[in-house]
């Protein structure tokens, strides 16, 4: 059973003029599979991919999330200062706001897609939807990632799969993990959810947004996946798959059907929004 959340967390944040409490609530770090660890908060997905040559951190939480991330990384036995590369799945403040601080602490390089890099560099001012409504500390992007490229750090490998729409440069990463004598195809997937007020056709939020969403769903449905994680725990069902204290068990995260259902769910919402605009 999938938990399909019709409630948009960002919308509730706007209405309450406050962040959902789940975004800041601490949650213990834990291993997902192989060298992939979940180190975020109760709902904001942050991930650590470890290697002998240092680590890759994907996403932050809100601006004050650094101590939570650090505590999770260190409790898992890794040094926060060994983070070498910072990546984002979508340049929205609830996943990027601590990058500037973490970059300062670790000296890590931030790599991003060409279409999300400007949003990171100006702290969301150029965000075509929020237009600076949810600012975060600007952070310099050190390298532009291209679709299909493979990020390498020591033995860690992450393939870049551009999945735009939610933001102009949203991105999904694919990796392979080895455990239990088998190979797991793993996705760190940015889901194509639509924030309220996005315009797809007439006066679009950004030119080409409808084509971007359509292509994102098409590509994601073609991806091979055994285990997947996403930017919000509610999207990938973290709390159904793992409870603090559970022993490490990669099999508990195997969920290819759940991924497909969740992509289809967002695709349906997109199709409905398209139809509503055509009316
Ligand atoms: Zn977002």
PDB file of C-alpha atoms and ligand atoms in Angstrom:
ATOM      1  CA  UNK A   1       0.000   0.000   0.000  1.00  0.00           C
ATOM      2  CA  UNK A   2       1.248   3.361  -0.942  1.00  0.00           C
ATOM      3  CA  UNK A   3       0.671   6.453   1.110  1.00  0.00           C
ATOM      4  CA  UNK A   4      -0.337   8.955  -1.492  1.00  0.00           C
ATOM      5  CA  UNK A   5      -0.288  12.291   0.194  1.00  0.00           C
ATOM      6  CA  UNK A   6      -2.655  14.752  -1.409  1.00  0.00           C
ATOM      7  CA  UNK A   7      -1.622  17.273   1.215  1.00  0.00           C
ATOM      8  CA  UNK A   8       1.108  19.517  -0.058  1.00  0.00           C
ATOM      9  CA  UNK A   9       3.540  20.259   2.699  1.00  0.00           C
ATOM     10  CA  UNK A  10       4.628  23.494   1.089  1.00  0.00           C
ATOM     11  CA  UNK A  11       1.035  24.672   0.865  1.00  0.00           C
ATOM     12  CA  UNK A  12       0.464  23.942   4.530  1.00  0.00           C
ATOM     13  CA  UNK A  13       3.646  25.871   5.248  1.00  0.00           C
ATOM     14  CA  UNK A  14       2.313  28.838   3.318  1.00  0.00           C
ATOM     15  CA  UNK A  15      -1.080  28.718   5.019  1.00  0.00           C
ATOM     16  CA  UNK A  16       0.309  28.375   8.505  1.00  0.00           C
ATOM     17  CA  UNK A  17       3.091  30.807   7.710  1.00  0.00           C
ATOM     18  CA  UNK A  18       5.390  28.336   9.392  1.00  0.00           C
ATOM     19  CA  UNK A  19       7.386  25.260   8.465  1.00  0.00           C
ATOM     20  CA  UNK A  20       5.787  21.886   9.189  1.00  0.00           C
ATOM     21  CA  UNK A  21       7.206  20.657  12.466  1.00  0.00           C
ATOM     22  CA  UNK A  22       8.217  17.372  10.752  1.00  0.00           C
ATOM     23  CA  UNK A  23      10.775  19.285   8.671  1.00  0.00           C
ATOM     24  CA  UNK A  24      12.852  20.100  11.761  1.00  0.00           C
ATOM     25  CA  UNK A  25      12.048  17.119  13.977  1.00  0.00           C
ATOM     26  CA  UNK A  26      15.208  15.051  14.519  1.00  0.00           C
ATOM     27  CA  UNK A  27      15.275  11.531  13.123  1.00  0.00           C
ATOM     28  CA  UNK A  28      18.165   9.091  13.619  1.00  0.00           C
ATOM     29  CA  UNK A  29      20.480   8.494  10.692  1.00  0.00           C
ATOM     30  CA  UNK A  30      20.460   4.958   9.332  1.00  0.00           C
ATOM     31  CA  UNK A  31      21.865   2.844   6.569  1.00  0.00           C
ATOM     32  CA  UNK A  32      19.610   2.257   3.558  1.00  0.00           C
ATOM     33  CA  UNK A  33      21.744  -0.011   1.393  1.00  0.00           C
ATOM     34  CA  UNK A  34      25.469  -0.437   0.806  1.00  0.00           C
ATOM     35  CA  UNK A  35      27.140   2.962   1.031  1.00  0.00           C
ATOM     36  CA  UNK A  36      23.866   4.946   1.021  1.00  0.00           C
ATOM     37  CA  UNK A  37      22.737   6.396   4.356  1.00  0.00           C
ATOM     38  CA  UNK A  38      19.723   8.513   5.273  1.00  0.00           C
ATOM     39  CA  UNK A  39      20.808  11.433   7.496  1.00  0.00           C
ATOM     40  CA  UNK A  40      17.930  13.941   7.229  1.00  0.00           C
ATOM     41  CA  UNK A  41      15.139  15.028   9.550  1.00  0.00           C
ATOM     42  CA  UNK A  42      11.786  13.308  10.133  1.00  0.00           C
ATOM     43  CA  UNK A  43      10.551  14.441   6.714  1.00  0.00           C
ATOM     44  CA  UNK A  44      13.326  16.213   4.838  1.00  0.00           C
ATOM     45  CA  UNK A  45      15.399  13.606   3.009  1.00  0.00           C
ATOM     46  CA  UNK A  46      19.161  14.137   3.169  1.00  0.00           C
ATOM     47  CA  UNK A  47      21.469  11.374   2.053  1.00  0.00           C
ATOM     48  CA  UNK A  48      25.102  10.462   2.498  1.00  0.00           C
ATOM     49  CA  UNK A  49      26.947   8.332  -0.058  1.00  0.00           C
ATOM     50  CA  UNK A  50      30.226   7.272   1.498  1.00  0.00           C
ATOM     51  CA  UNK A  51      33.588   6.341   0.011  1.00  0.00           C
ATOM     52  CA  UNK A  52      37.192   5.876   1.030  1.00  0.00           C
ATOM     53  CA  UNK A  53      37.945   9.213  -0.633  1.00  0.00           C
ATOM     54  CA  UNK A  54      35.310  11.151   1.294  1.00  0.00           C
ATOM     55  CA  UNK A  55      31.569  11.469   1.116  1.00  0.00           C
ATOM     56  CA  UNK A  56      28.793  12.984  -0.964  1.00  0.00           C
ATOM     57  CA  UNK A  57      25.926  14.787   0.815  1.00  0.00           C
ATOM     58  CA  UNK A  58      22.691  15.106  -1.122  1.00  0.00           C
ATOM     59  CA  UNK A  59      20.300  17.847   0.167  1.00  0.00           C
ATOM     60  CA  UNK A  60      20.162  19.764   3.419  1.00  0.00           C
ATOM     61  CA  UNK A  61      17.122  20.613   5.491  1.00  0.00           C
ATOM     62  CA  UNK A  62      16.147  24.108   6.630  1.00  0.00           C
ATOM     63  CA  UNK A  63      18.781  26.707   7.521  1.00  0.00           C
ATOM     64  CA  UNK A  64      19.181  25.379  11.070  1.00  0.00           C
ATOM     65  CA  UNK A  65      19.549  21.710  10.045  1.00  0.00           C
ATOM     66  CA  UNK A  66      23.356  21.537  10.092  1.00  0.00           C
ATOM     67  CA  UNK A  67      23.660  20.285  13.719  1.00  0.00           C
ATOM     68  CA  UNK A  68      21.045  17.575  13.051  1.00  0.00           C
ATOM     69  CA  UNK A  69      22.806  16.424   9.890  1.00  0.00           C
ATOM     70  CA  UNK A  70      26.173  16.470  11.600  1.00  0.00           C
ATOM     71  CA  UNK A  71      24.884  14.457  14.567  1.00  0.00           C
ATOM     72  CA  UNK A  72      23.404  11.841  12.226  1.00  0.00           C
ATOM     73  CA  UNK A  73      26.565  11.584  10.122  1.00  0.00           C
ATOM     74  CA  UNK A  74      28.782  11.252  13.199  1.00  0.00           C
ATOM     75  CA  UNK A  75      26.492   8.723  14.933  1.00  0.00           C
ATOM     76  CA  UNK A  76      26.925   6.536  11.835  1.00  0.00           C
ATOM     77  CA  UNK A  77      30.694   6.678  12.311  1.00  0.00           C
ATOM     78  CA  UNK A  78      31.606   9.180   9.600  1.00  0.00           C
ATOM     79  CA  UNK A  79      33.300  12.560   9.840  1.00  0.00           C
ATOM     80  CA  UNK A  80      31.226  15.531   8.750  1.00  0.00           C
ATOM     81  CA  UNK A  81      34.441  17.202   7.598  1.00  0.00           C
ATOM     82  CA  UNK A  82      35.019  14.303   5.154  1.00  0.00           C
ATOM     83  CA  UNK A  83      32.105  15.469   2.998  1.00  0.00           C
ATOM     84  CA  UNK A  84      33.705  16.453  -0.325  1.00  0.00           C
ATOM     85  CA  UNK A  85      30.781  16.949  -2.700  1.00  0.00           C
ATOM     86  CA  UNK A  86      27.382  18.572  -2.101  1.00  0.00           C
ATOM     87  CA  UNK A  87      24.475  17.795  -4.407  1.00  0.00           C
ATOM     88  CA  UNK A  88      20.874  18.935  -4.557  1.00  0.00           C
ATOM     89  CA  UNK A  89      17.779  17.239  -5.925  1.00  0.00           C
ATOM     90  CA  UNK A  90      15.775  20.489  -6.237  1.00  0.00           C
ATOM     91  CA  UNK A  91      16.775  24.055  -5.443  1.00  0.00           C
ATOM     92  CA  UNK A  92      14.019  24.832  -2.934  1.00  0.00           C
ATOM     93  CA  UNK A  93      14.890  26.195   0.494  1.00  0.00           C
ATOM     94  CA  UNK A  94      13.701  23.150   2.435  1.00  0.00           C
ATOM     95  CA  UNK A  95      16.452  21.126   0.722  1.00  0.00           C
ATOM     96  CA  UNK A  96      19.177  23.740   0.242  1.00  0.00           C
ATOM     97  CA  UNK A  97      19.139  26.302   3.048  1.00  0.00           C
ATOM     98  CA  UNK A  98      22.105  24.876   4.964  1.00  0.00           C
ATOM     99  CA  UNK A  99      24.411  24.392   1.964  1.00  0.00           C
ATOM    100  CA  UNK A 100      26.265  27.674   2.455  1.00  0.00           C
ATOM    101  CA  UNK A 101      27.046  26.833   6.079  1.00  0.00           C
ATOM    102  CA  UNK A 102      27.983  23.206   5.356  1.00  0.00           C
ATOM    103  CA  UNK A 103      30.207  24.310   2.497  1.00  0.00           C
ATOM    104  CA  UNK A 104      31.978  26.682   4.850  1.00  0.00           C
ATOM    105  CA  UNK A 105      32.490  23.969   7.487  1.00  0.00           C
ATOM    106  CA  UNK A 106      33.590  21.165   5.158  1.00  0.00           C
ATOM    107  CA  UNK A 107      35.143  22.979   2.211  1.00  0.00           C
ATOM    108  CA  UNK A 108      33.115  20.639  -0.006  1.00  0.00           C
ATOM    109  CA  UNK A 109      32.270  21.612  -3.585  1.00  0.00           C
ATOM    110  CA  UNK A 110      28.666  22.138  -4.646  1.00  0.00           C
ATOM    111  CA  UNK A 111      27.753  20.575  -7.979  1.00  0.00           C
ATOM    112  CA  UNK A 112      24.411  21.350  -9.616  1.00  0.00           C
ATOM    113  CA  UNK A 113      22.570  21.294 -12.918  1.00  0.00           C
ATOM    114  CA  UNK A 114      22.737  24.351 -15.166  1.00  0.00           C
ATOM    115  CA  UNK A 115      19.074  25.169 -14.566  1.00  0.00           C
ATOM    116  CA  UNK A 116      19.154  24.970 -10.763  1.00  0.00           C
ATOM    117  CA  UNK A 117      22.582  26.598 -10.329  1.00  0.00           C
ATOM    118  CA  UNK A 118      21.256  30.190 -10.640  1.00  0.00           C
ATOM    119  CA  UNK A 119      18.645  29.537  -7.928  1.00  0.00           C
ATOM    120  CA  UNK A 120      21.361  28.269  -5.586  1.00  0.00           C
ATOM    121  CA  UNK A 121      23.675  31.164  -6.401  1.00  0.00           C
ATOM    122  CA  UNK A 122      21.069  33.812  -5.615  1.00  0.00           C
ATOM    123  CA  UNK A 123      19.344  32.048  -2.728  1.00  0.00           C
ATOM    124  CA  UNK A 124      16.084  31.476  -4.574  1.00  0.00           C
ATOM    125  CA  UNK A 125      15.653  35.035  -5.921  1.00  0.00           C
ATOM    126  CA  UNK A 126      15.527  33.701  -9.504  1.00  0.00           C
ATOM    127  CA  UNK A 127      13.167  30.841  -8.621  1.00  0.00           C
ATOM    128  CA  UNK A 128      10.551  31.181 -11.386  1.00  0.00           C
ATOM    129  CA  UNK A 129       7.732  30.110  -9.056  1.00  0.00           C
ATOM    130  CA  UNK A 130       8.543  31.404  -5.577  1.00  0.00           C
ATOM    131  CA  UNK A 131      10.502  34.431  -6.853  1.00  0.00           C
ATOM    132  CA  UNK A 132      12.427  34.941  -3.672  1.00  0.00           C
ATOM    133  CA  UNK A 133       9.449  34.330  -1.389  1.00  0.00           C
ATOM    134  CA  UNK A 134      11.404  31.595   0.413  1.00  0.00           C
ATOM    135  CA  UNK A 135      14.977  32.874   0.409  1.00  0.00           C
ATOM    136  CA  UNK A 136      17.976  30.931   1.653  1.00  0.00           C
ATOM    137  CA  UNK A 137      21.667  31.723   2.020  1.00  0.00           C
ATOM    138  CA  UNK A 138      23.122  31.999  -1.500  1.00  0.00           C
ATOM    139  CA  UNK A 139      25.779  29.418  -2.250  1.00  0.00           C
ATOM    140  CA  UNK A 140      28.300  29.322  -5.057  1.00  0.00           C
ATOM    141  CA  UNK A 141      28.052  26.405  -7.472  1.00  0.00           C
ATOM    142  CA  UNK A 142      31.477  24.950  -8.266  1.00  0.00           C
ATOM    143  CA  UNK A 143      30.612  22.678 -11.135  1.00  0.00           C
ATOM    144  CA  UNK A 144      27.740  22.239 -13.567  1.00  0.00           C
ATOM    145  CA  UNK A 145      26.413  18.706 -13.955  1.00  0.00           C
ATOM    146  CA  UNK A 146      25.251  17.346 -17.295  1.00  0.00           C
ATOM    147  CA  UNK A 147      22.535  14.795 -17.904  1.00  0.00           C
ATOM    148  CA  UNK A 148      24.003  11.296 -18.078  1.00  0.00           C
ATOM    149  CA  UNK A 149      27.269  12.172 -16.430  1.00  0.00           C
ATOM    150  CA  UNK A 150      28.578   9.935 -13.671  1.00  0.00           C
ATOM    151  CA  UNK A 151      29.788  11.623 -10.488  1.00  0.00           C
ATOM    152  CA  UNK A 152      32.742   9.722  -9.045  1.00  0.00           C
ATOM    153  CA  UNK A 153      34.330   9.996  -5.636  1.00  0.00           C
ATOM    154  CA  UNK A 154      36.500   7.071  -4.590  1.00  0.00           C
ATOM    155  CA  UNK A 155      34.342   3.988  -5.130  1.00  0.00           C
ATOM    156  CA  UNK A 156      31.108   6.035  -5.038  1.00  0.00           C
ATOM    157  CA  UNK A 157      29.276   6.491  -8.341  1.00  0.00           C
ATOM    158  CA  UNK A 158      26.129   8.510  -9.004  1.00  0.00           C
ATOM    159  CA  UNK A 159      24.591   8.904 -12.423  1.00  0.00           C
ATOM    160  CA  UNK A 160      22.896  12.247 -13.131  1.00  0.00           C
ATOM    161  CA  UNK A 161      19.373  12.003 -14.562  1.00  0.00           C
ATOM    162  CA  UNK A 162      17.785  15.388 -15.143  1.00  0.00           C
ATOM    163  CA  UNK A 163      14.145  15.315 -14.018  1.00  0.00           C
ATOM    164  CA  UNK A 164      13.030  18.965 -14.259  1.00  0.00           C
ATOM    165  CA  UNK A 165       9.622  20.459 -13.600  1.00  0.00           C
ATOM    166  CA  UNK A 166       9.374  20.814  -9.833  1.00  0.00           C
ATOM    167  CA  UNK A 167      12.269  23.236 -10.284  1.00  0.00           C
ATOM    168  CA  UNK A 168      13.887  24.017 -13.651  1.00  0.00           C
ATOM    169  CA  UNK A 169      16.912  21.867 -12.822  1.00  0.00           C
ATOM    170  CA  UNK A 170      15.540  19.132 -10.551  1.00  0.00           C
ATOM    171  CA  UNK A 171      17.614  15.995 -10.716  1.00  0.00           C
ATOM    172  CA  UNK A 172      17.465  12.303  -9.876  1.00  0.00           C
ATOM    173  CA  UNK A 173      20.583  10.254  -9.147  1.00  0.00           C
ATOM    174  CA  UNK A 174      21.051   6.553  -9.844  1.00  0.00           C
ATOM    175  CA  UNK A 175      23.571   4.242  -8.206  1.00  0.00           C
ATOM    176  CA  UNK A 176      24.247   0.567  -7.782  1.00  0.00           C
ATOM    177  CA  UNK A 177      24.722  -0.973  -4.342  1.00  0.00           C
ATOM    178  CA  UNK A 178      25.991  -4.428  -3.484  1.00  0.00           C
ATOM    179  CA  UNK A 179      24.603  -6.305  -0.510  1.00  0.00           C
ATOM    180  CA  UNK A 180      23.441  -9.821   0.357  1.00  0.00           C
ATOM    181  CA  UNK A 181      25.324 -11.139  -2.666  1.00  0.00           C
ATOM    182  CA  UNK A 182      23.090  -9.193  -5.010  1.00  0.00           C
ATOM    183  CA  UNK A 183      23.097  -5.938  -6.870  1.00  0.00           C
ATOM    184  CA  UNK A 184      20.539  -3.273  -6.000  1.00  0.00           C
ATOM    185  CA  UNK A 185      19.592  -0.568  -8.461  1.00  0.00           C
ATOM    186  CA  UNK A 186      19.055   2.527  -6.296  1.00  0.00           C
ATOM    187  CA  UNK A 187      17.417   5.859  -7.142  1.00  0.00           C
ATOM    188  CA  UNK A 188      17.576   9.134  -5.259  1.00  0.00           C
ATOM    189  CA  UNK A 189      14.545  10.429  -7.078  1.00  0.00           C
ATOM    190  CA  UNK A 190      13.238  13.959  -7.237  1.00  0.00           C
ATOM    191  CA  UNK A 191       9.503  13.455  -7.592  1.00  0.00           C
ATOM    192  CA  UNK A 192       7.566  15.584 -10.066  1.00  0.00           C
ATOM    193  CA  UNK A 193       5.240  17.152  -7.529  1.00  0.00           C
ATOM    194  CA  UNK A 194       3.583  20.466  -8.362  1.00  0.00           C
ATOM    195  CA  UNK A 195       3.616  23.331  -5.897  1.00  0.00           C
ATOM    196  CA  UNK A 196       0.291  25.199  -5.782  1.00  0.00           C
ATOM    197  CA  UNK A 197      -0.008  27.960  -8.352  1.00  0.00           C
ATOM    198  CA  UNK A 198       2.325  26.501 -10.995  1.00  0.00           C
ATOM    199  CA  UNK A 199       1.307  27.508 -14.516  1.00  0.00           C
ATOM    200  CA  UNK A 200       1.893  24.918 -17.221  1.00  0.00           C
ATOM    201  CA  UNK A 201       0.515  26.295 -20.496  1.00  0.00           C
ATOM    202  CA  UNK A 202      -0.637  29.901 -20.481  1.00  0.00           C
ATOM    203  CA  UNK A 203       1.929  32.295 -19.050  1.00  0.00           C
ATOM    204  CA  UNK A 204       3.915  29.247 -17.866  1.00  0.00           C
ATOM    205  CA  UNK A 205       5.951  29.370 -14.660  1.00  0.00           C
ATOM    206  CA  UNK A 206       8.963  28.946 -16.917  1.00  0.00           C
ATOM    207  CA  UNK A 207       9.096  28.257 -20.659  1.00  0.00           C
ATOM    208  CA  UNK A 208       8.919  24.520 -21.330  1.00  0.00           C
ATOM    209  CA  UNK A 209       7.701  23.500 -17.858  1.00  0.00           C
ATOM    210  CA  UNK A 210       4.902  21.270 -19.196  1.00  0.00           C
ATOM    211  CA  UNK A 211       7.299  19.438 -21.538  1.00  0.00           C
ATOM    212  CA  UNK A 212       9.768  19.077 -18.659  1.00  0.00           C
ATOM    213  CA  UNK A 213       7.224  17.433 -16.344  1.00  0.00           C
ATOM    214  CA  UNK A 214       5.979  15.126 -19.112  1.00  0.00           C
ATOM    215  CA  UNK A 215       9.513  14.024 -19.968  1.00  0.00           C
ATOM    216  CA  UNK A 216      10.406  13.565 -16.281  1.00  0.00           C
ATOM    217  CA  UNK A 217       7.528  11.124 -15.753  1.00  0.00           C
ATOM    218  CA  UNK A 218       8.334   9.284 -18.984  1.00  0.00           C
ATOM    219  CA  UNK A 219      11.973   8.871 -17.981  1.00  0.00           C
ATOM    220  CA  UNK A 220      11.289   7.929 -14.381  1.00  0.00           C
ATOM    221  CA  UNK A 221       8.857   5.210 -15.454  1.00  0.00           C
ATOM    222  CA  UNK A 222      11.610   3.717 -17.614  1.00  0.00           C
ATOM    223  CA  UNK A 223      14.199   3.582 -14.843  1.00  0.00           C
ATOM    224  CA  UNK A 224      15.184   0.301 -13.315  1.00  0.00           C
ATOM    225  CA  UNK A 225      14.791   0.452  -9.561  1.00  0.00           C
ATOM    226  CA  UNK A 226      14.951  -1.869  -6.575  1.00  0.00           C
ATOM    227  CA  UNK A 227      15.338   0.708  -3.792  1.00  0.00           C
ATOM    228  CA  UNK A 228      14.442   4.393  -3.937  1.00  0.00           C
ATOM    229  CA  UNK A 229      14.539   7.421  -1.704  1.00  0.00           C
ATOM    230  CA  UNK A 230      13.205  10.949  -2.284  1.00  0.00           C
ATOM    231  CA  UNK A 231      13.445  14.497  -0.953  1.00  0.00           C
ATOM    232  CA  UNK A 232      10.519  14.014   1.456  1.00  0.00           C
ATOM    233  CA  UNK A 233      10.165  10.945   3.685  1.00  0.00           C
ATOM    234  CA  UNK A 234       6.415  11.098   3.073  1.00  0.00           C
ATOM    235  CA  UNK A 235       7.036  10.543  -0.649  1.00  0.00           C
ATOM    236  CA  UNK A 236       9.165   7.429  -0.351  1.00  0.00           C
ATOM    237  CA  UNK A 237       7.472   5.958   2.715  1.00  0.00           C
ATOM    238  CA  UNK A 238      10.504   6.037   5.001  1.00  0.00           C
ATOM    239  CA  UNK A 239       8.421   5.627   8.145  1.00  0.00           C
ATOM    240  CA  UNK A 240       6.653   2.560   6.764  1.00  0.00           C
ATOM    241  CA  UNK A 241       9.958   0.982   5.790  1.00  0.00           C
ATOM    242  CA  UNK A 242      12.082   1.816   8.808  1.00  0.00           C
ATOM    243  CA  UNK A 243      11.661   2.467  12.538  1.00  0.00           C
ATOM    244  CA  UNK A 244      14.523   3.742  14.698  1.00  0.00           C
ATOM    245  CA  UNK A 245      16.343   0.814  16.222  1.00  0.00           C
ATOM    246  CA  UNK A 246      15.516  -1.595  13.399  1.00  0.00           C
ATOM    247  CA  UNK A 247      18.576  -3.601  12.401  1.00  0.00           C
ATOM    248  CA  UNK A 248      20.130  -2.794   9.027  1.00  0.00           C
ATOM    249  CA  UNK A 249      18.196  -4.652   6.352  1.00  0.00           C
ATOM    250  CA  UNK A 250      18.457  -3.519   2.735  1.00  0.00           C
ATOM    251  CA  UNK A 251      15.539  -5.799   1.828  1.00  0.00           C
ATOM    252  CA  UNK A 252      13.209  -3.656   3.959  1.00  0.00           C
ATOM    253  CA  UNK A 253      13.698  -0.842   1.428  1.00  0.00           C
ATOM    254  CA  UNK A 254      13.079  -2.841  -1.748  1.00  0.00           C
ATOM    255  CA  UNK A 255      10.047  -1.186  -3.351  1.00  0.00           C
ATOM    256  CA  UNK A 256      10.017  -1.054  -7.169  1.00  0.00           C
ATOM    257  CA  UNK A 257       6.208  -1.000  -7.345  1.00  0.00           C
ATOM    258  CA  UNK A 258       5.988   1.811  -4.798  1.00  0.00           C
ATOM    259  CA  UNK A 259       8.225   3.947  -6.983  1.00  0.00           C
ATOM    260  CA  UNK A 260       6.144   3.318 -10.062  1.00  0.00           C
ATOM    261  CA  UNK A 261       2.906   4.064  -8.206  1.00  0.00           C
ATOM    262  CA  UNK A 262       4.269   7.301  -6.808  1.00  0.00           C
ATOM    263  CA  UNK A 263       5.478   8.490 -10.235  1.00  0.00           C
ATOM    264  CA  UNK A 264       2.081   7.597 -11.733  1.00  0.00           C
ATOM    265  CA  UNK A 265       0.376   9.491  -8.908  1.00  0.00           C
ATOM    266  CA  UNK A 266       2.287  12.696  -9.671  1.00  0.00           C
ATOM    267  CA  UNK A 267       1.808  12.160 -13.391  1.00  0.00           C
ATOM    268  CA  UNK A 268      -1.938  11.979 -12.840  1.00  0.00           C
ATOM    269  CA  UNK A 269      -1.928  15.230 -10.837  1.00  0.00           C
ATOM    270  CA  UNK A 270       0.035  16.825 -13.674  1.00  0.00           C
ATOM    271  CA  UNK A 271      -2.442  15.571 -16.301  1.00  0.00           C
ATOM    272  CA  UNK A 272      -5.326  16.924 -14.200  1.00  0.00           C
ATOM    273  CA  UNK A 273      -3.616  20.319 -13.922  1.00  0.00           C
ATOM    274  CA  UNK A 274      -3.085  20.363 -17.686  1.00  0.00           C
ATOM    275  CA  UNK A 275      -6.724  19.524 -18.291  1.00  0.00           C
ATOM    276  CA  UNK A 276      -7.856  22.212 -15.839  1.00  0.00           C
ATOM    277  CA  UNK A 277      -5.790  24.831 -17.660  1.00  0.00           C
ATOM    278  CA  UNK A 278      -7.262  23.796 -21.024  1.00  0.00           C
ATOM    279  CA  UNK A 279     -10.848  24.171 -19.756  1.00  0.00           C
TER     280      UNK A 279
HETATM  281 ZN1  LIG B   1      10.217  21.853  -3.615  1.00  0.00          ZN
END
